[in-house]
Amino acid sequence: MVGEIWASFQRLPLWVRIWMVVILAPVNFAPLFFLGTHPSAIWVAALSVAGMVFNMPILLRQRGFSAALAFPHLVFWAPLVVMLLLRPAPFDGVNGGYATLLIVILVVDVISLAFDSVEAVKWVKGDRTIA
């Protein structure tokens, strides 16, 4: 099973693999390092990580990468992006490295959600192809 998932990953375009490994995953796991530093950190970490963790059952069931992987991102990262854009009271006093991380998460997840929206539409229209 792991071999099938790895082979599927290798069939993705190089730029997608680089995006996922060098940018997307590290940025969305980074909030774990800020837990306890600010009241908002638990929510940011939970939503950031959930967008990836909930892809695991899909990967395991399908034994590869498909457009279905867009849905956990849409479910968890869309509210995160809205929360970061609106900056409600729990974000008062955010500064330093954590503030920078929030901006990076916002930019990266907005880009990801643009790709994910296209992929979700493909899946809804019947494209169940596994890379």
Short mmCIF file of N, CA and C in Angstrom, two decimals:
data_model
loop_
_atom_site.label_atom_id
_atom_site.label_comp_id
_atom_site.label_asym_id
_atom_site.label_seq_id
_atom_site.Cartn_x
_atom_site.Cartn_y
_atom_site.Cartn_z
N MET A 1 0.81 -1.19 0.00
CA MET A 1 0.00 0.00 0.00
C MET A 1 0.86 1.27 0.00
N VAL A 2 1.86 1.33 0.86
CA VAL A 2 2.74 2.50 0.91
C VAL A 2 3.45 2.65 -0.43
N GLY A 3 3.84 1.55 -1.02
CA GLY A 3 4.50 1.58 -2.32
C GLY A 3 3.60 2.15 -3.40
N GLU A 4 2.32 1.80 -3.34
CA GLU A 4 1.36 2.33 -4.33
C GLU A 4 1.16 3.83 -4.15
N ILE A 5 1.09 4.27 -2.91
CA ILE A 5 0.92 5.71 -2.64
C ILE A 5 2.17 6.46 -3.09
N TRP A 6 3.33 5.91 -2.80
CA TRP A 6 4.59 6.54 -3.22
C TRP A 6 4.67 6.61 -4.74
N ALA A 7 4.29 5.54 -5.42
CA ALA A 7 4.31 5.52 -6.89
C ALA A 7 3.34 6.58 -7.43
N SER A 8 2.19 6.71 -6.82
CA SER A 8 1.21 7.72 -7.23
C SER A 8 1.79 9.12 -7.04
N PHE A 9 2.43 9.35 -5.91
CA PHE A 9 3.07 10.64 -5.64
C PHE A 9 4.11 10.94 -6.72
N GLN A 10 4.89 9.95 -7.10
CA GLN A 10 5.93 10.14 -8.11
C GLN A 10 5.35 10.46 -9.49
N ARG A 11 4.10 10.08 -9.73
CA ARG A 11 3.46 10.37 -11.02
C ARG A 11 2.91 11.80 -11.08
N LEU A 12 2.82 12.47 -9.94
CA LEU A 12 2.38 13.86 -9.95
C LEU A 12 3.44 14.72 -10.64
N PRO A 13 3.03 15.83 -11.25
CA PRO A 13 4.03 16.72 -11.85
C PRO A 13 5.07 17.16 -10.81
N LEU A 14 6.29 17.36 -11.25
CA LEU A 14 7.37 17.74 -10.35
C LEU A 14 7.03 18.99 -9.55
N TRP A 15 6.44 19.98 -10.20
CA TRP A 15 6.14 21.23 -9.48
C TRP A 15 5.13 20.98 -8.36
N VAL A 16 4.20 20.06 -8.55
CA VAL A 16 3.20 19.73 -7.51
C VAL A 16 3.90 19.05 -6.33
N ARG A 17 4.80 18.13 -6.63
CA ARG A 17 5.53 17.45 -5.55
C ARG A 17 6.37 18.44 -4.76
N ILE A 18 7.03 19.35 -5.45
CA ILE A 18 7.85 20.36 -4.76
C ILE A 18 6.95 21.26 -3.91
N TRP A 19 5.84 21.70 -4.48
CA TRP A 19 4.87 22.53 -3.74
C TRP A 19 4.43 21.82 -2.46
N MET A 20 4.07 20.55 -2.57
CA MET A 20 3.57 19.80 -1.43
C MET A 20 4.63 19.60 -0.35
N VAL A 21 5.82 19.22 -0.75
CA VAL A 21 6.86 18.83 0.20
C VAL A 21 7.65 20.01 0.75
N VAL A 22 7.91 21.00 -0.08
CA VAL A 22 8.77 22.11 0.33
C VAL A 22 7.97 23.27 0.92
N ILE A 23 6.73 23.45 0.47
CA ILE A 23 5.96 24.61 0.92
C ILE A 23 4.72 24.21 1.72
N LEU A 24 3.80 23.50 1.10
CA LEU A 24 2.48 23.26 1.69
C LEU A 24 2.54 22.53 3.03
N ALA A 25 3.18 21.39 3.07
CA ALA A 25 3.22 20.62 4.32
C ALA A 25 4.00 21.35 5.42
N PRO A 26 5.21 21.84 5.15
CA PRO A 26 5.93 22.53 6.23
C PRO A 26 5.18 23.75 6.80
N VAL A 27 4.58 24.53 5.92
CA VAL A 27 3.86 25.73 6.38
C VAL A 27 2.67 25.33 7.26
N ASN A 28 1.96 24.26 6.87
CA ASN A 28 0.77 23.88 7.63
C ASN A 28 1.07 23.04 8.87
N PHE A 29 2.28 22.53 8.99
CA PHE A 29 2.69 21.88 10.25
C PHE A 29 3.38 22.87 11.19
N ALA A 30 3.87 23.97 10.67
CA ALA A 30 4.60 24.96 11.48
C ALA A 30 3.82 25.49 12.67
N PRO A 31 2.49 25.67 12.58
CA PRO A 31 1.77 26.18 13.77
C PRO A 31 1.92 25.31 15.01
N LEU A 32 2.27 24.05 14.85
CA LEU A 32 2.49 23.18 16.02
C LEU A 32 3.61 23.71 16.90
N PHE A 33 4.57 24.41 16.29
CA PHE A 33 5.69 24.96 17.06
C PHE A 33 5.31 26.20 17.85
N PHE A 34 4.12 26.74 17.60
CA PHE A 34 3.69 27.95 18.29
C PHE A 34 2.58 27.70 19.30
N LEU A 35 2.27 26.43 19.53
CA LEU A 35 1.24 26.10 20.54
C LEU A 35 1.66 26.68 21.88
N GLY A 36 0.73 27.32 22.54
CA GLY A 36 1.01 27.91 23.85
C GLY A 36 1.60 29.29 23.81
N THR A 37 1.92 29.80 22.62
CA THR A 37 2.52 31.13 22.55
C THR A 37 1.47 32.23 22.43
N HIS A 38 0.27 31.86 22.00
CA HIS A 38 -0.81 32.83 21.81
C HIS A 38 -2.13 32.09 21.87
N PRO A 39 -3.19 32.73 22.38
CA PRO A 39 -4.48 32.04 22.49
C PRO A 39 -5.02 31.49 21.16
N SER A 40 -4.70 32.12 20.05
CA SER A 40 -5.21 31.67 18.76
C SER A 40 -4.44 30.46 18.21
N ALA A 41 -3.29 30.17 18.78
CA ALA A 41 -2.40 29.15 18.21
C ALA A 41 -3.04 27.77 18.14
N ILE A 42 -3.85 27.41 19.09
CA ILE A 42 -4.47 26.08 19.08
C ILE A 42 -5.43 25.95 17.90
N TRP A 43 -6.18 27.00 17.61
CA TRP A 43 -7.13 26.95 16.49
C TRP A 43 -6.40 26.94 15.15
N VAL A 44 -5.38 27.75 15.04
CA VAL A 44 -4.61 27.78 13.79
C VAL A 44 -3.95 26.42 13.56
N ALA A 45 -3.35 25.87 14.59
CA ALA A 45 -2.70 24.56 14.45
C ALA A 45 -3.72 23.47 14.12
N ALA A 46 -4.85 23.48 14.81
CA ALA A 46 -5.87 22.45 14.58
C ALA A 46 -6.38 22.48 13.15
N LEU A 47 -6.70 23.65 12.65
CA LEU A 47 -7.23 23.76 11.28
C LEU A 47 -6.15 23.47 10.23
N SER A 48 -4.94 23.97 10.47
CA SER A 48 -3.85 23.75 9.53
C SER A 48 -3.54 22.26 9.38
N VAL A 49 -3.37 21.61 10.49
CA VAL A 49 -2.98 20.19 10.48
C VAL A 49 -4.15 19.31 10.03
N ALA A 50 -5.36 19.64 10.44
CA ALA A 50 -6.53 18.84 10.05
C ALA A 50 -6.69 18.79 8.54
N GLY A 51 -6.37 19.88 7.85
CA GLY A 51 -6.46 19.89 6.40
C GLY A 51 -5.59 18.84 5.74
N MET A 52 -4.54 18.44 6.43
CA MET A 52 -3.65 17.40 5.88
C MET A 52 -3.96 16.03 6.46
N VAL A 53 -4.19 15.98 7.77
CA VAL A 53 -4.41 14.69 8.43
C VAL A 53 -5.64 13.97 7.87
N PHE A 54 -6.69 14.72 7.58
CA PHE A 54 -7.90 14.09 7.06
C PHE A 54 -7.74 13.60 5.62
N ASN A 55 -6.61 13.89 5.02
CA ASN A 55 -6.30 13.30 3.71
C ASN A 55 -5.78 11.87 3.83
N MET A 56 -5.28 11.52 4.98
CA MET A 56 -4.69 10.18 5.15
C MET A 56 -5.68 9.05 4.85
N PRO A 57 -6.91 9.09 5.41
CA PRO A 57 -7.85 8.00 5.08
C PRO A 57 -8.16 7.93 3.57
N ILE A 58 -8.21 9.08 2.93
CA ILE A 58 -8.47 9.10 1.49
C ILE A 58 -7.30 8.47 0.74
N LEU A 59 -6.09 8.87 1.11
CA LEU A 59 -4.88 8.29 0.48
C LEU A 59 -4.84 6.78 0.67
N LEU A 60 -5.12 6.33 1.88
CA LEU A 60 -5.05 4.90 2.17
C LEU A 60 -6.15 4.13 1.44
N ARG A 61 -7.34 4.68 1.41
CA ARG A 61 -8.45 3.99 0.73
C ARG A 61 -8.21 3.90 -0.77
N GLN A 62 -7.75 5.02 -1.34
CA GLN A 62 -7.55 5.06 -2.80
C GLN A 62 -6.18 4.53 -3.22
N ARG A 63 -5.30 4.42 -2.26
CA ARG A 63 -3.92 3.98 -2.53
C ARG A 63 -3.21 4.88 -3.53
N GLY A 64 -3.51 6.18 -3.40
CA GLY A 64 -2.88 7.14 -4.29
C GLY A 64 -3.54 8.51 -4.22
N PHE A 65 -3.03 9.41 -5.04
CA PHE A 65 -3.44 10.80 -5.04
C PHE A 65 -4.52 11.03 -6.10
N SER A 66 -5.61 11.67 -5.67
CA SER A 66 -6.71 11.99 -6.59
C SER A 66 -7.26 13.37 -6.23
N ALA A 67 -8.21 13.82 -7.03
CA ALA A 67 -8.85 15.11 -6.79
C ALA A 67 -9.62 15.13 -5.47
N ALA A 68 -9.97 13.98 -4.94
CA ALA A 68 -10.70 13.90 -3.67
C ALA A 68 -9.90 14.51 -2.51
N LEU A 69 -8.60 14.58 -2.65
CA LEU A 69 -7.76 15.13 -1.59
C LEU A 69 -7.99 16.64 -1.40
N ALA A 70 -8.70 17.26 -2.32
CA ALA A 70 -9.01 18.68 -2.19
C ALA A 70 -10.01 18.95 -1.07
N PHE A 71 -10.90 18.00 -0.81
CA PHE A 71 -12.01 18.27 0.11
C PHE A 71 -11.60 18.56 1.55
N PRO A 72 -10.68 17.81 2.17
CA PRO A 72 -10.26 18.20 3.52
C PRO A 72 -9.64 19.60 3.57
N HIS A 73 -8.93 19.97 2.52
CA HIS A 73 -8.36 21.32 2.47
C HIS A 73 -9.48 22.35 2.47
N LEU A 74 -10.49 22.13 1.64
CA LEU A 74 -11.61 23.07 1.57
C LEU A 74 -12.35 23.17 2.91
N VAL A 75 -12.55 22.03 3.54
CA VAL A 75 -13.31 21.99 4.80
C VAL A 75 -12.57 22.70 5.94
N PHE A 76 -11.27 22.52 6.03
CA PHE A 76 -10.52 23.06 7.17
C PHE A 76 -9.78 24.37 6.86
N TRP A 77 -9.25 24.49 5.66
CA TRP A 77 -8.46 25.68 5.36
C TRP A 77 -9.30 26.88 4.95
N ALA A 78 -10.47 26.67 4.37
CA ALA A 78 -11.32 27.82 4.04
C ALA A 78 -11.70 28.59 5.31
N PRO A 79 -12.17 27.90 6.37
CA PRO A 79 -12.45 28.66 7.61
C PRO A 79 -11.19 29.30 8.21
N LEU A 80 -10.07 28.62 8.09
CA LEU A 80 -8.82 29.19 8.59
C LEU A 80 -8.49 30.49 7.85
N VAL A 81 -8.61 30.47 6.54
CA VAL A 81 -8.34 31.66 5.73
C VAL A 81 -9.29 32.80 6.12
N VAL A 82 -10.56 32.48 6.27
CA VAL A 82 -11.53 33.50 6.66
C VAL A 82 -11.17 34.08 8.04
N MET A 83 -10.82 33.20 8.95
CA MET A 83 -10.43 33.62 10.29
C MET A 83 -9.20 34.54 10.23
N LEU A 84 -8.24 34.19 9.41
CA LEU A 84 -7.03 35.01 9.31
C LEU A 84 -7.31 36.35 8.64
N LEU A 85 -8.22 36.34 7.69
CA LEU A 85 -8.57 37.60 7.03
C LEU A 85 -9.34 38.54 7.94
N LEU A 86 -10.25 37.99 8.73
CA LEU A 86 -11.09 38.81 9.61
C LEU A 86 -10.38 39.24 10.88
N ARG A 87 -9.36 38.46 11.27
CA ARG A 87 -8.57 38.75 12.47
C ARG A 87 -9.44 39.09 13.68
N PRO A 88 -10.26 38.14 14.15
CA PRO A 88 -11.11 38.41 15.32
C PRO A 88 -10.29 38.64 16.58
N ALA A 89 -10.98 39.01 17.63
CA ALA A 89 -10.34 39.36 18.91
C ALA A 89 -9.29 38.36 19.39
N PRO A 90 -9.47 37.05 19.24
CA PRO A 90 -8.43 36.14 19.72
C PRO A 90 -7.06 36.35 19.08
N PHE A 91 -7.01 37.15 18.01
CA PHE A 91 -5.72 37.42 17.37
C PHE A 91 -5.09 38.72 17.84
N ASP A 92 -5.72 39.41 18.79
CA ASP A 92 -5.13 40.63 19.33
C ASP A 92 -3.77 40.31 19.94
N GLY A 93 -2.83 41.17 19.70
CA GLY A 93 -1.51 41.00 20.29
C GLY A 93 -0.60 40.02 19.56
N VAL A 94 -0.99 39.58 18.38
CA VAL A 94 -0.13 38.68 17.60
C VAL A 94 1.03 39.49 17.05
N ASN A 95 2.26 39.00 17.27
CA ASN A 95 3.42 39.69 16.72
C ASN A 95 4.58 38.72 16.55
N GLY A 96 5.67 39.23 16.05
CA GLY A 96 6.89 38.44 15.90
C GLY A 96 6.76 37.32 14.88
N GLY A 97 7.44 36.22 15.17
CA GLY A 97 7.47 35.07 14.27
C GLY A 97 6.10 34.47 14.03
N TYR A 98 5.26 34.49 15.05
CA TYR A 98 3.92 33.94 14.90
C TYR A 98 3.10 34.78 13.92
N ALA A 99 3.23 36.09 13.99
CA ALA A 99 2.53 36.98 13.06
C ALA A 99 2.99 36.72 11.63
N THR A 100 4.27 36.55 11.46
CA THR A 100 4.82 36.25 10.12
C THR A 100 4.28 34.92 9.62
N LEU A 101 4.25 33.92 10.49
CA LEU A 101 3.72 32.62 10.10
C LEU A 101 2.27 32.73 9.65
N LEU A 102 1.47 33.50 10.35
CA LEU A 102 0.06 33.65 9.98
C LEU A 102 -0.10 34.24 8.59
N ILE A 103 0.75 35.17 8.24
CA ILE A 103 0.71 35.75 6.89
C ILE A 103 1.11 34.71 5.86
N VAL A 104 2.15 33.94 6.17
CA VAL A 104 2.61 32.89 5.24
C VAL A 104 1.51 31.83 5.07
N ILE A 105 0.89 31.40 6.16
CA ILE A 105 -0.20 30.43 6.08
C ILE A 105 -1.33 30.98 5.21
N LEU A 106 -1.68 32.22 5.43
CA LEU A 106 -2.75 32.84 4.65
C LEU A 106 -2.44 32.79 3.16
N VAL A 107 -1.26 33.20 2.77
CA VAL A 107 -0.87 33.22 1.36
C VAL A 107 -0.84 31.80 0.78
N VAL A 108 -0.17 30.89 1.47
CA VAL A 108 -0.02 29.52 0.98
C VAL A 108 -1.38 28.82 0.88
N ASP A 109 -2.22 28.98 1.89
CA ASP A 109 -3.50 28.29 1.87
C ASP A 109 -4.48 28.90 0.87
N VAL A 110 -4.40 30.19 0.62
CA VAL A 110 -5.23 30.79 -0.44
C VAL A 110 -4.83 30.21 -1.80
N ILE A 111 -3.54 30.09 -2.04
CA ILE A 111 -3.07 29.49 -3.30
C ILE A 111 -3.54 28.04 -3.38
N SER A 112 -3.37 27.30 -2.30
CA SER A 112 -3.79 25.90 -2.28
C SER A 112 -5.29 25.78 -2.52
N LEU A 113 -6.09 26.63 -1.90
CA LEU A 113 -7.54 26.56 -2.07
C LEU A 113 -7.96 26.87 -3.50
N ALA A 114 -7.21 27.70 -4.19
CA ALA A 114 -7.50 27.96 -5.60
C ALA A 114 -7.32 26.66 -6.40
N PHE A 115 -6.20 25.97 -6.18
CA PHE A 115 -5.98 24.67 -6.84
C PHE A 115 -7.03 23.66 -6.40
N ASP A 116 -7.32 23.63 -5.11
CA ASP A 116 -8.26 22.65 -4.56
C ASP A 116 -9.67 22.85 -5.12
N SER A 117 -10.06 24.08 -5.35
CA SER A 117 -11.39 24.34 -5.91
C SER A 117 -11.52 23.71 -7.29
N VAL A 118 -10.49 23.85 -8.10
CA VAL A 118 -10.48 23.24 -9.44
C VAL A 118 -10.54 21.72 -9.32
N GLU A 119 -9.74 21.16 -8.41
CA GLU A 119 -9.71 19.70 -8.22
C GLU A 119 -11.05 19.17 -7.70
N ALA A 120 -11.67 19.89 -6.80
CA ALA A 120 -12.96 19.46 -6.25
C ALA A 120 -14.02 19.42 -7.34
N VAL A 121 -14.01 20.41 -8.20
CA VAL A 121 -14.97 20.43 -9.32
C VAL A 121 -14.73 19.24 -10.24
N LYS A 122 -13.46 18.94 -10.52
CA LYS A 122 -13.14 17.76 -11.34
C LYS A 122 -13.72 16.49 -10.71
N TRP A 123 -13.52 16.34 -9.40
CA TRP A 123 -13.99 15.14 -8.70
C TRP A 123 -15.51 15.05 -8.75
N VAL A 124 -16.18 16.17 -8.49
CA VAL A 124 -17.65 16.19 -8.51
C VAL A 124 -18.17 15.84 -9.91
N LYS A 125 -17.44 16.25 -10.94
CA LYS A 125 -17.84 15.96 -12.32
C LYS A 125 -17.49 14.53 -12.74
N GLY A 126 -16.90 13.77 -11.83
CA GLY A 126 -16.66 12.35 -12.12
C GLY A 126 -15.22 11.94 -12.34
N ASP A 127 -14.29 12.86 -12.25
CA ASP A 127 -12.87 12.50 -12.44
C ASP A 127 -12.35 11.86 -11.16
N ARG A 128 -12.29 10.54 -11.15
CA ARG A 128 -11.82 9.79 -9.99
C ARG A 128 -10.43 9.18 -10.26
N THR A 129 -9.72 9.75 -11.20
CA THR A 129 -8.41 9.26 -11.59
C THR A 129 -7.43 9.30 -10.41
N ILE A 130 -6.68 8.23 -10.25
CA ILE A 130 -5.60 8.17 -9.28
C ILE A 130 -4.30 8.42 -10.04
N ALA A 131 -3.51 9.39 -9.56
CA ALA A 131 -2.25 9.70 -10.24
C ALA A 131 -1.34 8.49 -10.24
#
